[in-house]
Coordinates of C-alpha atoms and ligand atoms in Angstrom, one line a residue:
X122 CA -3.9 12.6 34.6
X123 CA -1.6 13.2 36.6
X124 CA 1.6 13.0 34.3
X125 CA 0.0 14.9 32.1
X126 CA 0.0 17.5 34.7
X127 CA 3.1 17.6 35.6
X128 CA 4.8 17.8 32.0
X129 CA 2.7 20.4 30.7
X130 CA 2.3 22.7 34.2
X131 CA 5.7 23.2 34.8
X132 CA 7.3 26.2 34.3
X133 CA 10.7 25.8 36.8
X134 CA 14.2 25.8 35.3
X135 CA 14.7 22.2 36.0
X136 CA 12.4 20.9 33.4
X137 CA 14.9 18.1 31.9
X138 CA 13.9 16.1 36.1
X139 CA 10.4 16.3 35.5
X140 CA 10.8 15.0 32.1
X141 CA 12.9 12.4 33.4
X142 CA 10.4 12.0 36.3
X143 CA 7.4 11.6 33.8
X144 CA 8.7 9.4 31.3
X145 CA 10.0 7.1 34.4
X146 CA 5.6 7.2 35.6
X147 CA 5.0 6.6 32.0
X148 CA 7.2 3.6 31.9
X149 CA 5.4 2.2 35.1
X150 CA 2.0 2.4 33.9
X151 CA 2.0 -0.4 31.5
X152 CA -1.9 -0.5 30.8
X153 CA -1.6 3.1 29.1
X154 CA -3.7 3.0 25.3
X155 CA -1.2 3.6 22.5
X156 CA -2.8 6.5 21.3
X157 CA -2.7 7.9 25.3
X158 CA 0.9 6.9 25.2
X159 CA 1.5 8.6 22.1
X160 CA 0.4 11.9 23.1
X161 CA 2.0 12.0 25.9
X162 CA 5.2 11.5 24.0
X163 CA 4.4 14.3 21.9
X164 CA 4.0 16.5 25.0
X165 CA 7.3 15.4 26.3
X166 CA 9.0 16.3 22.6
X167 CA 7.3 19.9 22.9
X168 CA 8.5 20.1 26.3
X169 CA 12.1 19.4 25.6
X170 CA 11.8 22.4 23.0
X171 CA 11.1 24.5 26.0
X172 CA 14.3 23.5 28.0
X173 CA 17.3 26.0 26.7
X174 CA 21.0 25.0 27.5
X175 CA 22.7 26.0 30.9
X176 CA 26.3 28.7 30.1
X177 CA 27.6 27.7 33.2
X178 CA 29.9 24.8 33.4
X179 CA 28.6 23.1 36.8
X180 CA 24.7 22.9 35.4
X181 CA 26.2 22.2 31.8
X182 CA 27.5 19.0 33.1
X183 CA 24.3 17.6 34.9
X184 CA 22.2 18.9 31.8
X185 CA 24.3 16.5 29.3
X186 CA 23.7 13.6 31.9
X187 CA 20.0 14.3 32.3
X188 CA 20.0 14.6 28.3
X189 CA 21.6 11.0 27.8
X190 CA 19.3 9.4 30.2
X191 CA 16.1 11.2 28.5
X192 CA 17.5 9.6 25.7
X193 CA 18.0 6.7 26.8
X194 CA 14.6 5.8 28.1
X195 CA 13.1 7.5 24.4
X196 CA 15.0 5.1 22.7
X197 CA 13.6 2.2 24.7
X198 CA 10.0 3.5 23.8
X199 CA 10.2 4.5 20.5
X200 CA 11.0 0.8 19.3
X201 CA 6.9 0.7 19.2
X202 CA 6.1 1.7 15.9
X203 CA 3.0 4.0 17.0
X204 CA 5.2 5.8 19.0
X205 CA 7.9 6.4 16.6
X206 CA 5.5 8.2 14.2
X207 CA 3.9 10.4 17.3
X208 CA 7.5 11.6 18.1
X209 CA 8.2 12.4 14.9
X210 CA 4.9 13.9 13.9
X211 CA 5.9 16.2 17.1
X212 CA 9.2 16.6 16.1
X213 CA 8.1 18.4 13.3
X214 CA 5.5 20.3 14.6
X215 CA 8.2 21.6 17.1
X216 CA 9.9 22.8 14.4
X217 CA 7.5 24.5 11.8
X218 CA 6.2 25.9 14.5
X219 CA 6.0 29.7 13.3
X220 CA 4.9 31.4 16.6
X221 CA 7.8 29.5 19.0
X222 CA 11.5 29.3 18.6
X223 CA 12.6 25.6 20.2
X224 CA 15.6 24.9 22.2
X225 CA 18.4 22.4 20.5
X226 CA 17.5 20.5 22.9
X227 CA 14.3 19.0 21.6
X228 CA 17.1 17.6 18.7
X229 CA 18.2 14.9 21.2
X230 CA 14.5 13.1 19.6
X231 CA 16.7 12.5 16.1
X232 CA 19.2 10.4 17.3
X233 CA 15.9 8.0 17.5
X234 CA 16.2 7.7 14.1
X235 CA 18.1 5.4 13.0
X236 CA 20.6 6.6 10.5
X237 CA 19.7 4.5 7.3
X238 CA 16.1 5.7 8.3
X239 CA 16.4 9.6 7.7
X240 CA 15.5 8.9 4.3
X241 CA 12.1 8.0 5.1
X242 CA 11.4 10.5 8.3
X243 CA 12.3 13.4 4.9
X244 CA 10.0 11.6 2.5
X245 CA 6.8 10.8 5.5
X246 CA 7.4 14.8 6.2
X247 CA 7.6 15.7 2.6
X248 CA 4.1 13.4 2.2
X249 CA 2.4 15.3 4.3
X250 CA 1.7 18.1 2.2
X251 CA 2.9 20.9 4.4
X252 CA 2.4 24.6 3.3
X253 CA 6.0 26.4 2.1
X254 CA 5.8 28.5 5.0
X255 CA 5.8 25.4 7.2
X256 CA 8.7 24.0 5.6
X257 CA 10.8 26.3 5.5
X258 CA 10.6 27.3 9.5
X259 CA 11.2 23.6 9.7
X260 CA 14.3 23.9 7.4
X261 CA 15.5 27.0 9.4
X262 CA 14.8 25.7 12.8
X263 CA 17.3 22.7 11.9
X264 CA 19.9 24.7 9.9
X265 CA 19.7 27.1 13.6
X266 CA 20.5 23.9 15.7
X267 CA 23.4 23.1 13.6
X268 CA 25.0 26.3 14.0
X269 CA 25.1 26.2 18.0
X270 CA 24.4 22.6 19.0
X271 CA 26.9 19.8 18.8
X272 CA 25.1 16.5 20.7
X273 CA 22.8 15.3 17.9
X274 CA 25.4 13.4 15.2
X275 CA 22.2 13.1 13.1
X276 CA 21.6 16.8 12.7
X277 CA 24.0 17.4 9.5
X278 CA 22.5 14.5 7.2
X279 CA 19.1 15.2 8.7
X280 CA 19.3 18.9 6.7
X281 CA 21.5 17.9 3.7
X282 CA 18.6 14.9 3.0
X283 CA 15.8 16.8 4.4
X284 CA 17.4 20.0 1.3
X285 CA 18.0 17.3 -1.1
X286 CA 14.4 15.9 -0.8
X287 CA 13.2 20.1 -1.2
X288 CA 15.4 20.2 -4.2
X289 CA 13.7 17.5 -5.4
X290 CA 10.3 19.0 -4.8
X291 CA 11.5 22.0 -6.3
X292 CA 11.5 24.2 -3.5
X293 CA 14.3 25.9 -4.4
X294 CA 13.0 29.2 -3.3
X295 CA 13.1 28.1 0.5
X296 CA 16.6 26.0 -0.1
X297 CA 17.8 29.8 -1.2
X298 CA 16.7 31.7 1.8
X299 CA 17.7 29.2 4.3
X300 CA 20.8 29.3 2.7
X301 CA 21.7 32.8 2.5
X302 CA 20.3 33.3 6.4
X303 CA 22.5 30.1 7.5
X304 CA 26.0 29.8 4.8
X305 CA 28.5 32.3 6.9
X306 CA 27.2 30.1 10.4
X307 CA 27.8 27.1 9.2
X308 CA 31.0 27.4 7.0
X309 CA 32.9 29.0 9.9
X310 CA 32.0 25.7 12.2
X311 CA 34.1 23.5 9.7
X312 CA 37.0 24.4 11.1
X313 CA 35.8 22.4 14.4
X314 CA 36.8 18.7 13.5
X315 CA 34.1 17.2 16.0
X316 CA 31.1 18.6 13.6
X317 CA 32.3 18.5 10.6
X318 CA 31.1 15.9 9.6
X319 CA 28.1 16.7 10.0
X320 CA 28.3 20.1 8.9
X321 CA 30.5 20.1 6.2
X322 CA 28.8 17.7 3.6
X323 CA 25.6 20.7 4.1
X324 CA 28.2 23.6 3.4
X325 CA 29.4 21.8 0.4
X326 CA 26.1 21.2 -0.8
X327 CA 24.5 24.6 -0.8
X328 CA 27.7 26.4 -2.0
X329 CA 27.6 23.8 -5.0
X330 CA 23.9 24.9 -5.5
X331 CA 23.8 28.3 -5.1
X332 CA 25.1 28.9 -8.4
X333 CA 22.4 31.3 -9.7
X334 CA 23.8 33.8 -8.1
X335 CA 27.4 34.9 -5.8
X336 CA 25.3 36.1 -2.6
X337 CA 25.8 32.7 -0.3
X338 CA 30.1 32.7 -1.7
X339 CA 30.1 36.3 -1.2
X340 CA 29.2 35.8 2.1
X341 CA 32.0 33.5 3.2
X342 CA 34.3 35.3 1.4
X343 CA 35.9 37.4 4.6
X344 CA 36.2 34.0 6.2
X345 CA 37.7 31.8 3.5
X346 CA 41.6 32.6 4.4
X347 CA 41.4 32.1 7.8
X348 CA 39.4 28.6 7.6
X349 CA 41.5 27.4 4.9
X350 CA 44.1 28.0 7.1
X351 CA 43.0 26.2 9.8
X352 CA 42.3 23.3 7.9
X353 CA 45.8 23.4 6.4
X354 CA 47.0 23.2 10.0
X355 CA 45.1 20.0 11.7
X356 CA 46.6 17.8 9.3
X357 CA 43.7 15.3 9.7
X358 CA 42.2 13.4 7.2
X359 CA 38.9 15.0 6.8
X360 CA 40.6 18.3 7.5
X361 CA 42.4 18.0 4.2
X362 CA 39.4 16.3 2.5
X363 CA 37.3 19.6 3.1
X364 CA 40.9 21.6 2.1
X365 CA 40.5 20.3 -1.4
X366 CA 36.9 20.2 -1.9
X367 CA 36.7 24.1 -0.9
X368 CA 40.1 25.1 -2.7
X369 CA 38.7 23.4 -5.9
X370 CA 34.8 24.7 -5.4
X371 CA 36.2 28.3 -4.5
X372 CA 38.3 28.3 -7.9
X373 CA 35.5 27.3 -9.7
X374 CA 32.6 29.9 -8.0
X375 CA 35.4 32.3 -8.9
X376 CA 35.3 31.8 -12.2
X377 CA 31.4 31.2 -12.6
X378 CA 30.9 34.9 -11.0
X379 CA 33.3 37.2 -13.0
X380 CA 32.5 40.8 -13.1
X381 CA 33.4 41.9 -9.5
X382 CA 36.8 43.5 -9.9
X383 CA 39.2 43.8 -7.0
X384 CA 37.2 41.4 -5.1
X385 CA 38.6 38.0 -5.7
X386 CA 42.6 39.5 -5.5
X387 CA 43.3 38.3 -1.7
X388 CA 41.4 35.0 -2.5
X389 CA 43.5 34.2 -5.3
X390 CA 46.9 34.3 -4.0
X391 CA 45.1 32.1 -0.7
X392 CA 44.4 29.5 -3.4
X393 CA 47.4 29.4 -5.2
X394 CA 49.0 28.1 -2.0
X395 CA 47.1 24.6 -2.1
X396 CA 47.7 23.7 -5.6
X397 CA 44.1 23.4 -6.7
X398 CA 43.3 20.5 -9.2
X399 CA 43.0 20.9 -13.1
X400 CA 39.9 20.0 -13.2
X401 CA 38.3 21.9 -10.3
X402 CA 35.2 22.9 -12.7
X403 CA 34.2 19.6 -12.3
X404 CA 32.5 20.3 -8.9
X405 CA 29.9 22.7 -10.1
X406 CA 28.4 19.9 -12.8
X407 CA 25.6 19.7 -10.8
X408 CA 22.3 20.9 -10.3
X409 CA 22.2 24.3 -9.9
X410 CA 18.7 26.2 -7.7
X411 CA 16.7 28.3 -10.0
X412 CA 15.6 31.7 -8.0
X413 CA 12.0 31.6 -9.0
X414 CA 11.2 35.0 -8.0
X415 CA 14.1 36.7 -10.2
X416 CA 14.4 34.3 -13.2
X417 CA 14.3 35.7 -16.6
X418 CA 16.0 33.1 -18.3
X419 CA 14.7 30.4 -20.4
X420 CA 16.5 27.3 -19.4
X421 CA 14.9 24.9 -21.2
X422 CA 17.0 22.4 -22.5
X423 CA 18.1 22.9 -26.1
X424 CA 16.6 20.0 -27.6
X425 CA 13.2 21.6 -26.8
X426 CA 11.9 18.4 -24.6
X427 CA 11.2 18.8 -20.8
X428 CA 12.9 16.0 -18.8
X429 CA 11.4 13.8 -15.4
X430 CA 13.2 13.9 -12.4
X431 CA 14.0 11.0 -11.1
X432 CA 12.3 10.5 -7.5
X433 CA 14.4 7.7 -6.4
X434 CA 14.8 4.7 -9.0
X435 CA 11.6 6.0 -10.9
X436 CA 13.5 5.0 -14.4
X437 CA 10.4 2.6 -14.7
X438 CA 7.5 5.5 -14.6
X439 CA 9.7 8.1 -15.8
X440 CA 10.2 6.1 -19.3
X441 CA 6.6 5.4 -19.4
X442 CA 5.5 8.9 -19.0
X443 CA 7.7 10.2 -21.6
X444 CA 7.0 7.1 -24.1
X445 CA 3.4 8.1 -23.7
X446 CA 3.4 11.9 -24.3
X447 CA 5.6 11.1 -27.6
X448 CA 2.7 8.7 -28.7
X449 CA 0.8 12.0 -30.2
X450 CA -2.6 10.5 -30.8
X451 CA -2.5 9.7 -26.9
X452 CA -1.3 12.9 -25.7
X453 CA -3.7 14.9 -28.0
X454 CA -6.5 12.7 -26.7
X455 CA -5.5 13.8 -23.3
X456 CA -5.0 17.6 -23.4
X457 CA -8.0 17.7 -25.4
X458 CA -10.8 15.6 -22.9
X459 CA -12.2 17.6 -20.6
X460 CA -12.4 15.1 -17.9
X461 CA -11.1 17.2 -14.3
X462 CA -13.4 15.0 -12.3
X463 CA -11.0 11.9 -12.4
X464 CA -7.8 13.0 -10.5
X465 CA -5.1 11.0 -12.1
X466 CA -6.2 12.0 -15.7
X467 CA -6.3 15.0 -14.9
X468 CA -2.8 14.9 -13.4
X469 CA -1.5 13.7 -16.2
X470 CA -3.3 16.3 -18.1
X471 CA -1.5 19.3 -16.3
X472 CA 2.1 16.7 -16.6
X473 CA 1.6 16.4 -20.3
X474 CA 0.7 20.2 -20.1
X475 CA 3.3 21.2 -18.4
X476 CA 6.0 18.8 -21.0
X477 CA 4.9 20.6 -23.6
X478 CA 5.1 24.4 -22.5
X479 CA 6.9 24.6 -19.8
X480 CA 10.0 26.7 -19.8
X481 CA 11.8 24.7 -17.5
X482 CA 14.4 21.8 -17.9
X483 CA 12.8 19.1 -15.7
X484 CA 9.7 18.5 -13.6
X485 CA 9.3 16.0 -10.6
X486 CA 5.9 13.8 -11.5
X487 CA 5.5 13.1 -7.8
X488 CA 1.5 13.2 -8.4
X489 CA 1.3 10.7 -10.7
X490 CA 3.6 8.7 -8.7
X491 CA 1.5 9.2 -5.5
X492 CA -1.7 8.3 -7.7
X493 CA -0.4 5.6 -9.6
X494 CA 1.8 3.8 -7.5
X495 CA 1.0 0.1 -8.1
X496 CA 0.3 -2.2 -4.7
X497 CA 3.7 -3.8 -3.8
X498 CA 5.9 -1.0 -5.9
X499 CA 8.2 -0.1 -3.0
X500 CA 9.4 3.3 -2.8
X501 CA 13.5 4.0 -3.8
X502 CA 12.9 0.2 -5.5
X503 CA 13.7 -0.4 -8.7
X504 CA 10.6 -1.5 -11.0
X505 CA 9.4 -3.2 -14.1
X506 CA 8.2 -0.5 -16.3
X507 CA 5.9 -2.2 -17.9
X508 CA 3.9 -3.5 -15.1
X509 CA 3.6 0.1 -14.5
X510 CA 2.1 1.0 -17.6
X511 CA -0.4 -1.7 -17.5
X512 CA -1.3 -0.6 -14.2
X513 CA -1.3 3.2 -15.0
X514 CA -3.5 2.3 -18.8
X515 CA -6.2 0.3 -16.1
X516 CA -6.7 2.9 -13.8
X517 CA -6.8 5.5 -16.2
X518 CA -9.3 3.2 -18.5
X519 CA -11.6 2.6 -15.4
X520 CA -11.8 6.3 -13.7
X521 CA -13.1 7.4 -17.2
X522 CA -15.1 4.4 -17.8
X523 CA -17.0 4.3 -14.2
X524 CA -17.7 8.0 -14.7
X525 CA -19.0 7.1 -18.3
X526 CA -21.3 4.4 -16.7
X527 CA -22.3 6.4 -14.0
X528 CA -24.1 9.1 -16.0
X529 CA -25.5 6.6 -18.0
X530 CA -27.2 5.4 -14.9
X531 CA -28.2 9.0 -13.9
X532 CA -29.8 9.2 -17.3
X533 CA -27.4 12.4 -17.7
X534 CA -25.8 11.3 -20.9
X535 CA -28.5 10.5 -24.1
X536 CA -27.4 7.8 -25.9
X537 CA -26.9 8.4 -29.2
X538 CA -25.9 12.0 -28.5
X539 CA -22.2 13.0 -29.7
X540 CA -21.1 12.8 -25.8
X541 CA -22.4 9.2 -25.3
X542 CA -19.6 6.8 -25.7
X543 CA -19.1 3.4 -25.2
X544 CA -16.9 0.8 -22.6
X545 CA -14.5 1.3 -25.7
X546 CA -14.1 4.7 -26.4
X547 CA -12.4 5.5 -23.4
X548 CA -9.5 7.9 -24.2
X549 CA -6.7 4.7 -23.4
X550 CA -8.9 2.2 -25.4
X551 CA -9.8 4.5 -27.9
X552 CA -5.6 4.6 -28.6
X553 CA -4.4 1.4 -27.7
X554 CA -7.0 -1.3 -27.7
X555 CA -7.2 -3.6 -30.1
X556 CA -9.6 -7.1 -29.9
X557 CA -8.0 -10.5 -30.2
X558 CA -10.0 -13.6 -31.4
X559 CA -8.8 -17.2 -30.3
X560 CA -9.8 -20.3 -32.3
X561 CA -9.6 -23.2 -30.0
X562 CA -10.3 -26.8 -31.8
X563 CA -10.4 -29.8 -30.4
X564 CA -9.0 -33.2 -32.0
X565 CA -11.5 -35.3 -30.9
X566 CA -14.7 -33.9 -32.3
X567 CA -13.5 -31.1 -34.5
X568 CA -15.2 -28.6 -33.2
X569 CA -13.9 -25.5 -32.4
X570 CA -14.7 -22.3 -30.0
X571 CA -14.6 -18.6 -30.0
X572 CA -13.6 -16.3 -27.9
X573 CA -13.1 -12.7 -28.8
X574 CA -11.3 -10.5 -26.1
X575 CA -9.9 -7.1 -25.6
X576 CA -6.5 -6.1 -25.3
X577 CA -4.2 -3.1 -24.6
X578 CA -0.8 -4.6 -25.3
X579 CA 0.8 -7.9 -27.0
X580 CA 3.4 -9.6 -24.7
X581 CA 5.9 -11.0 -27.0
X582 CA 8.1 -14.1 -26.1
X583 CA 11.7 -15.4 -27.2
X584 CA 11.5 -18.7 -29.4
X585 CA 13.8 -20.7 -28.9
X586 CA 17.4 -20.9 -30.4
X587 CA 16.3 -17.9 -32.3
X588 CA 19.6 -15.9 -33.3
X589 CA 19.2 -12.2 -34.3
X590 CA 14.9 -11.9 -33.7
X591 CA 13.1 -9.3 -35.5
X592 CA 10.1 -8.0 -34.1
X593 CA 7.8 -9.5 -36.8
X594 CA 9.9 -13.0 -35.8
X595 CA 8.0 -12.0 -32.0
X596 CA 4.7 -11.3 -33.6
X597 CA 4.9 -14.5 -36.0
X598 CA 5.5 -16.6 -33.1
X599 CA 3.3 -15.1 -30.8
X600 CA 0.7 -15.6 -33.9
X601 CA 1.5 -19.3 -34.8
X602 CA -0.5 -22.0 -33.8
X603 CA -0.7 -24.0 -30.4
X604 CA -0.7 -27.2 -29.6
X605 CA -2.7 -28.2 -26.5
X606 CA -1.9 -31.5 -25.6
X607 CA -0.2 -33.1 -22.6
X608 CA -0.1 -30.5 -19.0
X609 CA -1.7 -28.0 -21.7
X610 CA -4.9 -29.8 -22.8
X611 CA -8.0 -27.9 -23.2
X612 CA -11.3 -28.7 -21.7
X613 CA -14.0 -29.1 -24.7
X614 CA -17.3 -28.1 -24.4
X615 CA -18.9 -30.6 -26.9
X616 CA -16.6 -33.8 -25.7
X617 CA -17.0 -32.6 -21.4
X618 CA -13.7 -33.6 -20.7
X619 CA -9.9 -32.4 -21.6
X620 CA -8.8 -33.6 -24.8
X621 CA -6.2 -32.3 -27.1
X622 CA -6.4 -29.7 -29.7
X623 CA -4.9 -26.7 -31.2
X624 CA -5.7 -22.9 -30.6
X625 CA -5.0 -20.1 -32.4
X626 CA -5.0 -16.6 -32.4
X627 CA -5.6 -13.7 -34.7
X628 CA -6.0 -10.3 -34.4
X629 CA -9.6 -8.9 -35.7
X630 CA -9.7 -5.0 -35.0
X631 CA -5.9 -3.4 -35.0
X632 CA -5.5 -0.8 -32.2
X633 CA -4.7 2.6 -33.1
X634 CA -1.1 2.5 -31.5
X635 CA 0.0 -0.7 -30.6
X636 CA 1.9 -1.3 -27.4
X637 CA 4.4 -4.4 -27.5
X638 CA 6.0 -5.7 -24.4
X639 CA 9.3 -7.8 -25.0
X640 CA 9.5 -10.5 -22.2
X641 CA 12.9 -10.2 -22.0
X642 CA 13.7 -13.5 -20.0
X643 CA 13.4 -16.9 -20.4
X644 CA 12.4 -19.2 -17.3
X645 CA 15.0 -21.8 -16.6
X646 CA 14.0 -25.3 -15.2
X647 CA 17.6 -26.2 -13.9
X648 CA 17.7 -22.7 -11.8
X649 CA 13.6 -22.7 -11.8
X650 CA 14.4 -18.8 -11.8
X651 CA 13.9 -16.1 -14.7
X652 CA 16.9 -15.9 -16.5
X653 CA 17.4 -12.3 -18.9
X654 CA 17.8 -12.4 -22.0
X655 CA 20.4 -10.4 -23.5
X656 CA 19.5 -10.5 -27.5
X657 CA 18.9 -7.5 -29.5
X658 CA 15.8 -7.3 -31.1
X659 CA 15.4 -5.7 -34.6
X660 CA 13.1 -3.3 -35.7
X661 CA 11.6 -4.1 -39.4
Ligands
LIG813 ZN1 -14.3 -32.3 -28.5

């Protein structure tokens, strides 16, 4: 094809014209496949990687026009889904790319993304399961841009989300190296107001970070004066925004690094001049990155329990997970089964595991959350918790019960032996399930039905006009007897029609550990929405 051709062949300085050219063919040929399209895009991304940035002034000029109308014309394909995720996928193969170094240039692509949307480019790159080596060329080749190319305004909040989402996988050993190869670059560039924003929010953030050890504040150190200074000078607002965040965090990495004599004398008179706050220890109450490689502390927290991180308004698993693992016949059951065939139980074999021994203050459950994600639970949404537990007990309950089944079939498993078990003695229903009997009666003819069922949890509702409810209260009126009459008749058997009746229910085999879910709402038929409840329940 000829496009193709001519993208990929050339080898002449003016390279940005025949991308220009080729995306201008492109735009002609309307019948081109998706898929066609899409790698052709990707060829134009690498391309652009190729192209480095003219010194002198004349050619300068005509490069930043070519760029904006390269741009321009990306920005009117990419609206195709398809050929948003092909650029990106490119994108970041540009930049992991271990054997090639690419030009700034190919960081025209971001500006693409929309803003609000870097997010999500961070979390569909942290998804795909990259090696560390990948991610951290990616991570340099980004932090390398931002320290000699000004034209992409998404650059800066691309790395500080793209670090923040590494933090939150834990990679603090690449967050570390980026930062000590990329700190003294990037702190000297806030002095220019037209990337600081950009910039700046990334300097603050690993300086905050690196507090494990004084390498990364060390290394600005010979600058710090002469910045300040600066700052002091423009007088603009974010100019003296940055002035007071860095005199305040510079007091405070003082302090947090004692032992270095002599060192800190010329930095201390600096910082006496702009009045630093009272409370400048403040800024370092955050997390701080662990180096793995040289850690010999134990910094697990002192009340001896291992915390989740939160991925992103996972409150809903996060409680689940934890409420579990404290239910001891549960987590026993789990460590102990031997059951490394079913991936989720065993993910939340190594998770319980890991809660239990690990030295370490927190741990990121992004397995289970990728495994256990139920349809419709958006990422970054908030969720009800315990729909997640009822979705996490089923598929937990069927992985082990389907294998159960299937080595009945292969006539693997004697039944009868100690390792047959039954649709019951699954791990969850061995702990949780209990089985419910309803008494349904009709008024008619008297009779009444049976109906014995299973059950992993009791969902307790609110009577109403009930002051000060006890949890027996819930249970009591959950237990009391029903009246079927009027839209709620029941359909009897004996009579073949819908009469009226009663039903009852009562519980005949008491789980293990029971699970009780409080529906904390009432549905209101004024609104005809779910209004919350806000009454405390007791605990008999
Ligand atoms: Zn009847």
């Amino acid at each position: 094809m000829a496009v193709k051709h001519k993208v990929v062949e050339s080898r002449e300085n003016d390279g940005l014209n025949l991308i220009i050219r080729a995306l201008q063919d492109i735009n002609i040929k309307t019948g081109m496949h998706a898929a066609e399209l899409g790698k052709l895009y990707e060829r134009v991304v690498l391309k652009l990687g190729e192209i480095e940035i003219p010194t002198a002034p004349e050619d300068y000029k005509k490069f930043m026009n070519d760029i904006e109308q390269v741009q321009e014309m990306f920005t009117k394909a990419c609206s195709k889904e398809e050929l948003f995720s092909a650029t990106l996928k490119a994108l970041y193969n540009g930049i992991s790319d271990l054997e090639r170094r690419p030009s700034p240039t190919m960081s025209i692509v971001l500006q693409l993304i929309d803003y609000k949307k870097i997010p999500f480019a961070v979390q569909w790159i942290l998804q795909n399961r990259y090696s560390e080596q990948s991610l951290e060329r990616a991570l340099l080749t980004l932090c390398n841009w931002l320290s000699k190319w000004m034209y992409t305004p998404n650059l800066g909040p691309l790395v500080l989300c793209f670090m923040q989402g590494l933090e939150a996988k834990q990679h603090d050993d690449i967050l570390i190296e980026v930062a000590r190869v990329y700190i003294e670059k990037l702190f000297k560039l806030v002095v220019l107001e037209s990337i600081r924003g950009s910039v700046g929010p990334v300097v603050l953030y690993i300086l905050e970070r690196m507090q494990h050890n004084p390498e990364a504040f060390h290394k600005i150190l010979p600058h710090i004066n002469s910045i300040l200074n600066s700052l002091y000078k423009q007088r603009s607002d974010s100019s003296q925004y940055y002035l007071h965040k860095f005199v305040n965090l510079f007091m405070a990495l003082m302090e947090h690094f004692p032992g270095h004599p002599g060192l800190y004398d010329d930095l201390n008179e600096t910082l006496e001049q702009y009045h630093p706050e009272k409370n400048y220890k403040e800024i370092l109450n955050c997390k701080s990155w662990l180096d793995i490689n040289n850690c010999t502390l134990t910094i697990r927290s002192s009340s001896g329990k291992v915390g989740l991180n939160n991925l992103g308004n996972t409150c809903y698993m996060n409680s689940v997970l934890q409420a579990l693992y404290m239910t001891k016949l549960f987590r026993n059951s789990v460590l102990q089964s031997s059951r490394d065939t079913m991936p989720l139980f065993s993910k939340l074999q190594a998770l319980f595991a890991l809660l239990q021994f690990s030295q370490r203050c927190s741990l990121s459950p992004n397995d289970i959350l990728n495994l256990a994600r139920p349809p419709g639970f958006q990422p970054g949404h908030q969720h009800d918790s315990s729909e997640f537990l009822g979705y996490l007990l089923d598929i937990l309950h069927e992985q082990e019960h389907s294998i159960y089944s299937s080595s009945i079939g292969n006539s693997i498993v004697n039944i009868g032996s100690s390792s047959g078990m039954s649709s019951d003695s699954t791990v969850v229903q061995g702990s949780f399930g209990g089985r419910i009997l309803t008494v349904s009666r009709c008024d008619v003819c008297g009779l009444q039905s049976e109906r014995t069922d299973s059950f992993r949890e009791l969902q307790l509702s609110f009577p109403n006009n009930c002051m000060d409810p006890s949890v027996q209260t819930l249970l009591n009126y959950y237990l009391q007897p029903e009246r079927l009459c009027g839209d709620n008749q029941y359909h009897c058997d004996t009579c073949k029609r819908l009469t009226d009746g009663e039903r009852v229910s009562r519980i005949v085999e008491k789980p293990r550990r029971l699970i009780l879910t409080l529906k904390h709402f009432r549905y209101d038929p004024v609104s005809q929405q779910r209004t919350k409840l806000l009454q405390r329940v007791k605990l008999d």
